[in-house]
Amino acid sequence: MNRGTLFVLSAPSGTGKTTLIRSMMEGGLSSFGGLVFSVSHTTRKARVGEVDGRDYHFVDHPTFERMIEENKFLEWAEVHNQYKGTSYEEVLPRLEKGIDVLVDIDVQGGEQVLRRYPDSVSIFIMPPSYRDLESRLIQRGLDDPDEIRRRLDVSHSEIERYRLYQYVIVNDDLERASHVLAAIILERRHRLDRMDETVSRVLGAFPGKGRKREDSGPVSPTDAPAMASGLGTKAGAGENGYGKE
Ligand code: ADP
Ligand code: 5GP
């Protein structure tokens, strides 16, 4: 079975990452299935409307520190004075099942993940300007003025690390930005290394029988049915990575 892909998204707080991901899913990507959001652990208190297990796993400091000691985290960092971390449990079993996983983490966490999993696809989301970032944080109404100031203070140094990432999206127009995000995810899913099983499955249902051809030399008209049949035996083994979890 093809392994799923790990998508790493980072942005300064208030850029619109959560809104963008939601817009992308509503814009049609959910119909493709097979994309799951990793739910982080945090010591931050839940905001009004946040649900434990959906928005975060909200835990206390001793629990988070015990998880660090027990090596439960794929990455963790202190973000805006609170611990945040992605557990292995949220990510690895899904990738192994061929499901794509999207992690929304800060640049410190992004750096750790990209070092350990260089095959990840990394995307940095930018605000169109400092003014937009400030007004989005204020207008969102979730953080008090001191917290907003803290988040704005670190935003410049976060953006300076954008070169760690493979893709950059400026979240100016929400619809345009969400199309770009969907395009990156879909492009990755349609690469040859992710499509082998789908092709095999289709070919496997073709009529014809014969041996599997191991070399990649020229194909004669008489070889073609034999190849189809050979690939077909391989195809029965797995899914194509598009199944919903
Ligand atoms: P993040 O998850 O990056 O911290 P949010 O998704 O909570 O940010 O968005 C912060 C605020 O910005 C929200 O009030 C949201 O409605 C607004 N927002 C997000 N994207 C855009 C956009 N493209 N244009 C205008 N406002 C936006
Ligand atoms: P918030 O407190 O607004 O939910 O999140 C603020 C920041 O924490 C965002 O930049 C977000 O990407 C980051 N964050 C959320 N979960 C994690 C995580 O598991 N690890 C790391 N390193 N950062 C996270």
XYZ file of C-alpha atoms in Angstrom, residues 3-234:
232
model
C 2.044 5.528 2.380
C 0.116 8.720 2.985
C 1.807 12.095 2.747
C 2.475 14.377 5.691
C 1.515 18.000 4.930
C 3.080 20.571 7.253
C 1.365 23.961 7.372
C 2.776 26.913 9.291
C 1.841 30.568 9.553
C 1.971 33.346 12.104
C -1.079 33.207 14.349
C -3.973 35.176 12.837
C -2.893 34.700 9.218
C -6.024 32.668 8.562
C -4.703 29.118 8.475
C -7.725 27.588 10.201
C -10.131 29.541 7.987
C -8.165 28.579 4.892
C -8.187 24.865 5.685
C -11.930 24.983 6.349
C -12.554 26.874 3.104
C -10.472 24.361 1.153
C -12.453 21.445 2.563
C -15.778 23.154 1.886
C -14.519 24.018 -1.584
C -14.466 20.370 -2.549
C -11.313 18.708 -1.266
C -13.297 16.773 1.324
C -14.943 14.849 -1.518
C -11.564 13.276 -2.258
C -11.367 11.879 1.268
C -8.258 10.491 2.843
C -7.081 13.754 4.420
C -7.074 13.957 8.186
C -6.092 16.805 10.502
C -3.789 15.979 13.320
C -5.179 17.187 16.655
C -2.371 18.650 18.756
C -1.868 18.457 22.500
C -1.609 21.749 24.336
C -1.390 23.185 27.823
C -3.256 26.285 26.620
C -6.712 26.741 28.126
C -9.595 26.013 25.780
C -11.187 29.106 24.237
C -14.938 29.551 24.177
C -16.311 27.160 21.555
C -13.212 24.940 21.434
C -13.863 21.263 21.986
C -11.419 18.852 23.631
C -10.368 16.174 21.163
C -11.558 18.180 18.143
C -9.607 21.462 18.339
C -6.863 20.233 20.675
C -6.247 17.624 23.298
C -6.192 19.986 26.276
C -3.849 18.675 28.970
C -2.126 20.078 32.075
C 1.615 20.751 32.354
C 2.529 17.530 34.222
C 0.722 15.437 31.600
C 2.472 17.228 28.724
C 5.870 16.897 30.413
C 5.288 13.203 31.042
C 4.462 12.760 27.354
C 7.747 14.484 26.445
C 9.655 12.109 28.733
C 7.880 9.109 27.293
C 8.837 10.253 23.788
C 5.222 10.475 22.640
C 5.748 13.546 20.451
C 6.807 13.694 16.837
C 7.475 17.375 17.581
C 6.696 19.813 20.353
C 7.508 23.420 21.153
C 6.714 26.263 23.479
C 4.464 28.501 21.426
C 3.216 31.804 22.831
C 4.171 30.641 26.356
C 2.257 27.338 26.130
C 3.302 23.843 25.189
C 1.987 22.537 21.866
C 2.867 19.195 20.355
C 1.943 16.628 17.729
C 1.822 13.064 19.041
C 3.105 10.170 16.945
C -0.275 8.553 17.533
C -2.043 11.297 15.541
C 0.185 10.871 12.530
C 2.069 7.615 11.984
C -0.772 5.024 12.041
C -2.658 7.080 9.446
C 0.290 7.523 7.120
C 0.856 3.782 7.311
C -2.766 3.222 6.266
C -2.244 5.433 3.194
C -4.107 8.406 4.644
C -2.710 11.921 4.183
C -2.236 13.889 7.380
C -2.182 17.657 7.725
C -0.400 19.195 10.711
C -0.876 22.846 11.627
C 2.205 23.715 13.668
C 4.450 26.703 14.307
C 7.843 27.172 12.633
C 9.782 25.584 15.511
C 7.691 22.432 15.159
C 7.901 22.667 11.368
C 11.687 22.659 11.562
C 11.681 19.508 13.736
C 9.267 17.628 11.469
C 11.088 18.553 8.261
C 14.390 17.395 9.723
C 12.940 14.041 10.753
C 10.606 13.514 7.805
C 12.184 15.191 4.797
C 9.530 13.628 2.540
C 6.877 15.860 4.096
C 5.272 18.552 1.983
C 5.736 21.900 3.684
C 3.615 24.986 3.095
C 4.059 28.411 4.632
C 1.028 30.705 4.766
C 1.734 34.448 4.741
C -0.490 37.358 5.732
C -0.745 39.980 2.957
C 0.694 42.625 5.327
C 1.429 43.412 8.961
C -1.682 45.604 9.105
C -3.869 42.739 7.861
C -2.351 40.393 10.415
C -3.004 42.843 13.231
C -6.576 43.530 12.171
C -7.321 39.801 11.731
C -6.067 39.044 15.233
C -8.159 41.887 16.671
C -11.264 41.155 14.619
C -11.128 37.437 15.469
C -11.746 38.472 19.090
C -10.230 35.372 20.671
C -7.178 36.796 22.408
C -6.757 39.673 24.849
C -4.606 42.710 23.842
C -1.470 41.387 25.621
C -1.777 38.047 23.871
C -2.303 39.768 20.504
C 0.821 41.890 21.105
C 2.826 38.737 21.952
C 1.662 37.023 18.771
C 2.453 40.056 16.624
C 5.888 40.374 18.250
C 6.959 36.904 17.115
C 5.318 37.103 13.677
C 8.267 38.832 11.974
C 10.809 36.222 13.071
C 8.368 33.451 12.100
C 7.991 34.838 8.580
C 11.772 35.191 8.286
C 11.973 31.384 8.419
C 9.735 30.878 5.387
C 12.650 29.417 3.407
C 12.397 26.191 5.405
C 9.214 25.459 3.446
C 8.686 24.248 -0.121
C 5.586 26.325 -0.907
C 4.392 29.787 0.098
C 0.784 30.960 -0.108
C -0.241 34.547 0.600
C -3.664 34.455 2.217
C -5.015 37.620 0.625
C -8.169 36.456 -1.091
C -9.529 33.454 0.799
C -10.995 31.648 -2.187
C -7.879 32.059 -4.307
C -5.599 30.955 -1.461
C -7.723 27.898 -0.689
C -7.602 26.860 -4.358
C -3.814 27.086 -4.270
C -3.679 24.951 -1.136
C -5.973 22.334 -2.689
C -3.853 22.357 -5.858
C -0.673 21.601 -3.900
C -2.319 18.710 -2.055
C -3.865 17.240 -5.200
C -0.668 17.636 -7.219
C 1.149 15.592 -4.630
C -1.479 12.879 -4.628
C -1.292 12.447 -8.383
C 2.437 11.844 -8.591
C 3.484 8.549 -10.074
C 4.600 7.079 -6.743
C 1.065 7.614 -5.374
C -0.775 6.392 -8.479
C 0.851 2.998 -9.055
C -1.813 1.113 -7.149
C -4.689 2.924 -8.828
C -3.254 2.157 -12.260
C -2.679 -1.450 -11.232
C -6.254 -1.791 -10.047
C -7.644 -0.458 -13.323
C -5.281 -2.594 -15.374
C -6.054 -5.610 -13.215
C -9.686 -5.490 -14.280
C -8.730 -5.582 -17.967
C -9.293 -8.906 -19.703
C -6.146 -10.877 -20.546
C -3.656 -13.100 -18.863
C 0.090 -13.752 -18.830
C 3.256 -13.009 -16.959
C 4.414 -9.827 -15.252
C 7.142 -8.084 -17.197
C 9.994 -7.077 -14.850
C 12.122 -4.937 -17.166
C 11.141 -1.557 -18.503
C 12.188 -2.126 -22.090
C 10.008 -1.367 -25.082
C 6.548 -2.913 -25.026
C 5.436 -4.855 -28.085
C 1.733 -5.166 -28.889
C 1.842 -8.824 -27.815
C 3.422 -7.948 -24.441
C 0.754 -5.495 -23.402
C -1.937 -7.928 -22.178
C 0.704 -9.898 -20.259
C 1.790 -6.741 -18.425
C -1.764 -5.842 -17.596
C -2.384 -9.227 -16.109
C 0.865 -9.256 -14.138
C 0.140 -5.895 -12.582
C -3.363 -7.072 -11.868
C -2.177 -9.678 -9.399
C -0.348 -6.940 -7.486
